[in-house]
């Protein structure tokens, strides 16, 4: 699979504060890549450098395609109407609006509303439609489903999968691990200005081994155990001779693997 973005030794500082300390990352054509990191890890700065919104100190960024950007904090003039915004962005891009995309995102249904009167989900759909004007090869989505209800999230996920099926490359920044697990081909995790992990979801979960959580409910409350051998640990618990009213076992979640990585756990 061809690389559509290549980042080599990307460095960025704000005064004496080094935020990016040599980022190396490739993004493959046609994949959905999740970029993860806790606040302060350098995720936003990395995205802004790739998108061309922020200058960087050193390193190289090579982009082999046209980009479209949906920012988390996007906003439009309060009284503009959705189709007016679409026509304006189309004019800037010297292209005609794609009616198929507009209809899929249900933008024409909003034609009588002003931007200020749109719901969060409607604004998200409009921002995505504007990002897709000009038929970009690479689409940046920053927390695209933040604030959406279940129906809105499902609808937007369907649109993201449809874009991937068209050969689009998508870089997704999200705090929703379920979203990442269901949508993304690979995950890149930033920790303290460096890439701490790059790989598939399966590779991500395999880092910590086959770990599980056992939760038991007793008269004294709930206790939790982490183990790679459920049978052995359960036998040890039962041999303690305590009364157990409930037992639950779960595989270690994506969120817990993420916490291990960003905390630097081996």
mmCIF file of C-alpha atoms in Angstrom:
data_model
loop_
_atom_site.group_PDB
_atom_site.id
_atom_site.type_symbol
_atom_site.label_atom_id
_atom_site.label_comp_id
_atom_site.label_asym_id
_atom_site.label_seq_id
_atom_site.Cartn_x
_atom_site.Cartn_y
_atom_site.Cartn_z
ATOM 1 C CA UNK A 1 0.000 0.000 0.000
ATOM 2 C CA UNK A 2 1.443 3.386 -1.020
ATOM 3 C CA UNK A 3 2.188 5.989 1.619
ATOM 4 C CA UNK A 4 0.147 9.148 1.127
ATOM 5 C CA UNK A 5 1.733 11.052 4.053
ATOM 6 C CA UNK A 6 5.298 10.708 5.305
ATOM 7 C CA UNK A 7 6.567 12.543 8.391
ATOM 8 C CA UNK A 8 10.242 12.472 9.258
ATOM 9 C CA UNK A 9 11.822 13.818 12.471
ATOM 10 C CA UNK A 10 9.122 16.456 12.996
ATOM 11 C CA UNK A 11 10.072 18.872 15.787
ATOM 12 C CA UNK A 12 8.227 21.831 17.254
ATOM 13 C CA UNK A 13 8.825 23.941 20.348
ATOM 14 C CA UNK A 14 6.971 26.812 21.956
ATOM 15 C CA UNK A 15 9.795 28.795 23.500
ATOM 16 C CA UNK A 16 11.687 26.462 25.811
ATOM 17 C CA UNK A 17 8.865 23.901 25.759
ATOM 18 C CA UNK A 18 9.599 21.105 23.252
ATOM 19 C CA UNK A 19 6.213 19.727 22.164
ATOM 20 C CA UNK A 20 7.200 17.499 19.235
ATOM 21 C CA UNK A 21 10.491 15.672 19.732
ATOM 22 C CA UNK A 22 11.105 13.881 16.454
ATOM 23 C CA UNK A 23 7.817 12.483 15.130
ATOM 24 C CA UNK A 24 8.194 9.749 12.504
ATOM 25 C CA UNK A 25 4.987 8.458 10.944
ATOM 26 C CA UNK A 26 3.623 7.218 7.620
ATOM 27 C CA UNK A 27 -0.019 7.129 6.590
ATOM 28 C CA UNK A 28 -1.057 4.622 3.963
ATOM 29 C CA UNK A 29 -3.326 5.443 1.070
ATOM 30 C CA UNK A 30 -6.928 4.357 1.686
ATOM 31 C CA UNK A 31 -6.603 3.630 5.411
ATOM 32 C CA UNK A 32 -8.264 5.119 8.474
ATOM 33 C CA UNK A 33 -5.565 6.010 10.984
ATOM 34 C CA UNK A 34 -6.392 7.047 14.550
ATOM 35 C CA UNK A 35 -4.052 9.553 16.184
ATOM 36 C CA UNK A 36 -4.336 9.230 19.956
ATOM 37 C CA UNK A 37 -2.747 11.005 22.878
ATOM 38 C CA UNK A 38 -3.604 12.549 26.212
ATOM 39 C CA UNK A 39 -3.790 16.325 26.568
ATOM 40 C CA UNK A 40 -0.305 17.760 26.185
ATOM 41 C CA UNK A 41 1.082 14.793 24.235
ATOM 42 C CA UNK A 42 1.394 16.883 21.055
ATOM 43 C CA UNK A 43 -1.561 15.494 19.109
ATOM 44 C CA UNK A 44 -3.119 18.840 18.157
ATOM 45 C CA UNK A 45 0.248 20.349 17.220
ATOM 46 C CA UNK A 46 1.061 17.333 15.058
ATOM 47 C CA UNK A 47 -2.251 17.590 13.224
ATOM 48 C CA UNK A 48 -1.906 21.340 12.716
ATOM 49 C CA UNK A 49 1.596 20.924 11.294
ATOM 50 C CA UNK A 50 0.425 18.241 8.851
ATOM 51 C CA UNK A 51 -2.602 20.327 7.861
ATOM 52 C CA UNK A 52 -0.415 23.368 7.204
ATOM 53 C CA UNK A 53 -2.053 25.417 9.948
ATOM 54 C CA UNK A 54 1.105 25.690 12.061
ATOM 55 C CA UNK A 55 4.770 26.148 11.193
ATOM 56 C CA UNK A 56 7.220 23.596 12.574
ATOM 57 C CA UNK A 57 10.878 23.980 13.521
ATOM 58 C CA UNK A 58 12.500 21.099 11.656
ATOM 59 C CA UNK A 59 11.807 17.815 9.915
ATOM 60 C CA UNK A 60 9.842 17.054 6.758
ATOM 61 C CA UNK A 61 6.194 16.418 5.917
ATOM 62 C CA UNK A 62 5.393 14.964 2.489
ATOM 63 C CA UNK A 63 1.741 14.879 1.409
ATOM 64 C CA UNK A 64 0.767 13.129 -1.818
ATOM 65 C CA UNK A 65 -2.763 14.403 -2.299
ATOM 66 C CA UNK A 66 -5.319 17.096 -1.601
ATOM 67 C CA UNK A 67 -6.561 17.510 1.957
ATOM 68 C CA UNK A 68 -9.900 18.368 3.554
ATOM 69 C CA UNK A 69 -10.176 19.323 7.218
ATOM 70 C CA UNK A 70 -12.982 19.078 9.760
ATOM 71 C CA UNK A 71 -11.813 20.855 12.902
ATOM 72 C CA UNK A 72 -13.379 20.092 16.272
ATOM 73 C CA UNK A 73 -13.836 23.808 16.970
ATOM 74 C CA UNK A 74 -15.187 24.711 13.519
ATOM 75 C CA UNK A 75 -17.724 27.500 13.420
ATOM 76 C CA UNK A 76 -19.454 29.634 10.818
ATOM 77 C CA UNK A 77 -21.155 33.016 10.818
ATOM 78 C CA UNK A 78 -24.354 32.694 12.873
ATOM 79 C CA UNK A 79 -26.796 33.794 10.167
ATOM 80 C CA UNK A 80 -25.341 31.924 7.196
ATOM 81 C CA UNK A 81 -27.477 29.089 5.846
ATOM 82 C CA UNK A 82 -25.948 25.652 5.154
ATOM 83 C CA UNK A 83 -26.342 25.745 1.372
ATOM 84 C CA UNK A 84 -24.945 29.284 1.305
ATOM 85 C CA UNK A 85 -21.855 27.989 3.106
ATOM 86 C CA UNK A 86 -21.595 25.079 0.662
ATOM 87 C CA UNK A 87 -21.736 27.414 -2.347
ATOM 88 C CA UNK A 88 -19.178 29.754 -0.759
ATOM 89 C CA UNK A 89 -16.707 26.934 -0.063
ATOM 90 C CA UNK A 90 -17.280 25.525 -3.555
ATOM 91 C CA UNK A 91 -16.438 28.913 -5.045
ATOM 92 C CA UNK A 92 -13.235 29.141 -2.997
ATOM 93 C CA UNK A 93 -12.275 25.672 -4.254
ATOM 94 C CA UNK A 94 -13.281 26.537 -7.840
ATOM 95 C CA UNK A 95 -15.520 23.513 -8.079
ATOM 96 C CA UNK A 96 -19.192 22.555 -8.077
ATOM 97 C CA UNK A 97 -20.861 21.026 -4.986
ATOM 98 C CA UNK A 98 -21.218 17.247 -5.073
ATOM 99 C CA UNK A 99 -24.953 16.662 -4.751
ATOM 100 C CA UNK A 100 -24.474 12.977 -3.942
ATOM 101 C CA UNK A 101 -22.406 13.827 -0.853
ATOM 102 C CA UNK A 102 -24.748 16.647 0.148
ATOM 103 C CA UNK A 103 -27.768 14.354 -0.097
ATOM 104 C CA UNK A 104 -25.983 11.572 1.825
ATOM 105 C CA UNK A 105 -25.268 14.029 4.651
ATOM 106 C CA UNK A 106 -28.810 15.464 4.393
ATOM 107 C CA UNK A 107 -27.550 19.022 3.910
ATOM 108 C CA UNK A 108 -30.377 20.173 1.547
ATOM 109 C CA UNK A 109 -32.860 19.401 4.354
ATOM 110 C CA UNK A 110 -31.224 22.185 6.378
ATOM 111 C CA UNK A 111 -31.520 24.839 3.685
ATOM 112 C CA UNK A 112 -34.078 26.972 5.564
ATOM 113 C CA UNK A 113 -32.145 27.025 8.841
ATOM 114 C CA UNK A 114 -29.451 29.438 9.947
ATOM 115 C CA UNK A 115 -26.163 28.057 11.247
ATOM 116 C CA UNK A 116 -26.885 29.268 14.783
ATOM 117 C CA UNK A 117 -30.115 27.229 14.822
ATOM 118 C CA UNK A 118 -28.517 23.912 13.837
ATOM 119 C CA UNK A 119 -28.124 21.100 16.352
ATOM 120 C CA UNK A 120 -24.662 19.734 17.178
ATOM 121 C CA UNK A 121 -25.216 16.766 14.876
ATOM 122 C CA UNK A 122 -26.380 18.970 12.008
ATOM 123 C CA UNK A 123 -23.326 21.194 12.408
ATOM 124 C CA UNK A 124 -21.048 18.144 12.356
ATOM 125 C CA UNK A 125 -22.654 16.946 9.120
ATOM 126 C CA UNK A 126 -22.282 20.393 7.565
ATOM 127 C CA UNK A 127 -18.622 20.677 8.610
ATOM 128 C CA UNK A 128 -17.920 17.280 7.057
ATOM 129 C CA UNK A 129 -19.692 18.315 3.837
ATOM 130 C CA UNK A 130 -17.550 21.467 3.673
ATOM 131 C CA UNK A 131 -14.381 19.435 4.277
ATOM 132 C CA UNK A 132 -15.281 17.183 1.341
ATOM 133 C CA UNK A 133 -15.766 20.023 -1.145
ATOM 134 C CA UNK A 134 -13.071 19.756 -3.777
ATOM 135 C CA UNK A 135 -12.930 15.955 -3.536
ATOM 136 C CA UNK A 136 -9.917 15.656 -1.180
ATOM 137 C CA UNK A 137 -7.751 12.544 -1.092
ATOM 138 C CA UNK A 138 -7.002 12.919 2.630
ATOM 139 C CA UNK A 139 -9.584 13.900 5.251
ATOM 140 C CA UNK A 140 -8.735 15.045 8.773
ATOM 141 C CA UNK A 141 -11.497 14.478 11.324
ATOM 142 C CA UNK A 142 -10.931 15.933 14.799
ATOM 143 C CA UNK A 143 -13.394 14.444 17.326
ATOM 144 C CA UNK A 144 -16.079 14.205 14.593
ATOM 145 C CA UNK A 145 -18.746 12.634 16.819
ATOM 146 C CA UNK A 146 -18.179 14.680 19.986
ATOM 147 C CA UNK A 147 -21.518 15.806 21.374
ATOM 148 C CA UNK A 148 -23.601 13.638 19.039
ATOM 149 C CA UNK A 149 -26.421 11.358 20.140
ATOM 150 C CA UNK A 150 -26.405 7.655 19.253
ATOM 151 C CA UNK A 151 -28.287 8.126 15.973
ATOM 152 C CA UNK A 152 -25.957 10.927 14.917
ATOM 153 C CA UNK A 153 -22.868 8.868 15.718
ATOM 154 C CA UNK A 154 -24.132 5.854 13.769
ATOM 155 C CA UNK A 155 -24.954 8.058 10.772
ATOM 156 C CA UNK A 156 -21.554 9.745 10.776
ATOM 157 C CA UNK A 157 -19.747 6.421 11.153
ATOM 158 C CA UNK A 158 -21.603 5.173 8.059
ATOM 159 C CA UNK A 159 -20.392 8.221 6.129
ATOM 160 C CA UNK A 160 -16.801 7.658 7.270
ATOM 161 C CA UNK A 161 -16.920 4.022 6.133
ATOM 162 C CA UNK A 162 -18.411 5.139 2.800
ATOM 163 C CA UNK A 163 -15.518 7.571 2.307
ATOM 164 C CA UNK A 164 -13.010 4.793 2.995
ATOM 165 C CA UNK A 165 -14.763 2.567 0.436
ATOM 166 C CA UNK A 166 -14.185 5.348 -2.110
ATOM 167 C CA UNK A 167 -10.444 5.137 -1.484
ATOM 168 C CA UNK A 168 -10.191 8.181 0.760
ATOM 169 C CA UNK A 169 -7.518 8.318 3.448
ATOM 170 C CA UNK A 170 -8.816 9.429 6.834
ATOM 171 C CA UNK A 171 -6.884 10.619 9.875
ATOM 172 C CA UNK A 172 -9.116 10.471 12.912
ATOM 173 C CA UNK A 173 -8.418 12.138 16.241
ATOM 174 C CA UNK A 174 -10.763 10.750 18.871
ATOM 175 C CA UNK A 175 -11.032 10.045 22.595
ATOM 176 C CA UNK A 176 -13.706 7.412 21.939
ATOM 177 C CA UNK A 177 -11.956 4.040 21.990
ATOM 178 C CA UNK A 178 -15.030 2.167 20.770
ATOM 179 C CA UNK A 179 -15.101 4.477 17.759
ATOM 180 C CA UNK A 180 -11.403 3.864 17.138
ATOM 181 C CA UNK A 181 -11.784 0.093 17.436
ATOM 182 C CA UNK A 182 -14.737 -0.091 15.027
ATOM 183 C CA UNK A 183 -13.496 2.363 12.382
ATOM 184 C CA UNK A 184 -9.716 2.370 12.226
ATOM 185 C CA UNK A 185 -7.211 0.196 10.398
ATOM 186 C CA UNK A 186 -4.255 1.390 12.477
ATOM 187 C CA UNK A 187 -3.569 3.384 15.630
ATOM 188 C CA UNK A 188 -0.742 5.819 16.358
ATOM 189 C CA UNK A 189 -0.249 6.852 19.993
ATOM 190 C CA UNK A 190 1.649 9.990 20.979
ATOM 191 C CA UNK A 191 3.397 10.189 24.342
ATOM 192 C CA UNK A 192 5.373 13.233 25.446
ATOM 193 C CA UNK A 193 5.998 14.452 21.911
ATOM 194 C CA UNK A 194 7.027 11.122 20.405
ATOM 195 C CA UNK A 195 5.279 8.188 18.745
ATOM 196 C CA UNK A 196 4.928 5.502 21.407
ATOM 197 C CA UNK A 197 3.063 2.973 19.261
ATOM 198 C CA UNK A 198 1.925 2.415 15.661
ATOM 199 C CA UNK A 199 0.005 -0.666 14.576
ATOM 200 C CA UNK A 200 -3.347 -2.354 14.081
ATOM 201 C CA UNK A 201 -6.033 -2.636 16.754
ATOM 202 C CA UNK A 202 -5.085 -6.295 17.276
ATOM 203 C CA UNK A 203 -1.423 -5.367 17.683
ATOM 204 C CA UNK A 204 -2.459 -2.615 20.086
ATOM 205 C CA UNK A 205 -4.393 -4.977 22.334
ATOM 206 C CA UNK A 206 -1.672 -7.641 22.096
ATOM 207 C CA UNK A 207 0.888 -5.355 23.750
ATOM 208 C CA UNK A 208 -0.305 -6.213 27.229
ATOM 209 C CA UNK A 209 -0.664 -9.899 26.507
ATOM 210 C CA UNK A 210 -3.848 -11.880 27.041
ATOM 211 C CA UNK A 211 -4.818 -9.983 30.180
ATOM 212 C CA UNK A 212 -8.272 -10.128 31.717
ATOM 213 C CA UNK A 213 -10.040 -8.439 34.601
ATOM 214 C CA UNK A 214 -11.948 -10.466 37.176
ATOM 215 C CA UNK A 215 -14.449 -8.577 39.312
ATOM 216 C CA UNK A 216 -15.973 -10.303 42.313
ATOM 217 C CA UNK A 217 -18.771 -9.023 44.535
ATOM 218 C CA UNK A 218 -18.602 -9.971 48.208
ATOM 219 C CA UNK A 219 -20.312 -8.916 51.409
ATOM 220 C CA UNK A 220 -17.506 -6.381 51.874
ATOM 221 C CA UNK A 221 -17.932 -4.830 48.419
ATOM 222 C CA UNK A 222 -16.308 -5.350 45.021
ATOM 223 C CA UNK A 223 -12.742 -6.491 44.361
ATOM 224 C CA UNK A 224 -10.846 -6.453 41.053
ATOM 225 C CA UNK A 225 -7.991 -8.644 39.804
ATOM 226 C CA UNK A 226 -5.918 -8.528 36.603
ATOM 227 C CA UNK A 227 -4.676 -11.854 35.282
ATOM 228 C CA UNK A 228 -3.441 -13.745 32.227
ATOM 229 C CA UNK A 229 -4.732 -17.041 33.641
ATOM 230 C CA UNK A 230 -8.410 -16.781 34.550
ATOM 231 C CA UNK A 231 -8.753 -20.376 35.798
ATOM 232 C CA UNK A 232 -5.752 -20.179 38.111
ATOM 233 C CA UNK A 233 -6.775 -16.801 39.535
ATOM 234 C CA UNK A 234 -10.384 -17.905 40.096
ATOM 235 C CA UNK A 235 -9.213 -21.013 41.951
ATOM 236 C CA UNK A 236 -6.978 -18.884 44.152
ATOM 237 C CA UNK A 237 -9.893 -16.525 44.890
ATOM 238 C CA UNK A 238 -12.241 -19.394 45.742
ATOM 239 C CA UNK A 239 -9.647 -20.945 48.050
ATOM 240 C CA UNK A 240 -9.774 -17.806 50.178
ATOM 241 C CA UNK A 241 -13.100 -19.108 51.493
ATOM 242 C CA UNK A 242 -14.997 -15.843 51.146
ATOM 243 C CA UNK A 243 -18.664 -15.611 50.148
ATOM 244 C CA UNK A 244 -18.985 -14.459 46.530
ATOM 245 C CA UNK A 245 -22.341 -13.254 45.234
ATOM 246 C CA UNK A 246 -21.231 -12.383 41.684
ATOM 247 C CA UNK A 247 -18.237 -12.896 39.356
ATOM 248 C CA UNK A 248 -17.554 -11.013 36.105
ATOM 249 C CA UNK A 249 -14.647 -11.502 33.709
ATOM 250 C CA UNK A 250 -13.666 -9.113 30.909
ATOM 251 C CA UNK A 251 -10.759 -8.793 28.536
ATOM 252 C CA UNK A 252 -8.633 -5.735 29.202
ATOM 253 C CA UNK A 253 -10.281 -2.879 27.293
ATOM 254 C CA UNK A 254 -8.755 -0.680 24.616
ATOM 255 C CA UNK A 255 -8.933 2.222 27.071
ATOM 256 C CA UNK A 256 -6.806 0.338 29.584
ATOM 257 C CA UNK A 257 -4.202 -0.577 26.951
ATOM 258 C CA UNK A 258 -4.098 3.093 25.952
ATOM 259 C CA UNK A 259 -3.562 4.168 29.569
ATOM 260 C CA UNK A 260 -0.721 1.635 29.897
ATOM 261 C CA UNK A 261 1.006 3.052 26.803
ATOM 262 C CA UNK A 262 0.660 6.738 27.668
ATOM 263 C CA UNK A 263 1.904 6.040 31.197
ATOM 264 C CA UNK A 264 4.923 4.299 29.753
ATOM 265 C CA UNK A 265 4.076 0.834 31.046
ATOM 266 C CA UNK A 266 6.255 -1.933 29.686
#
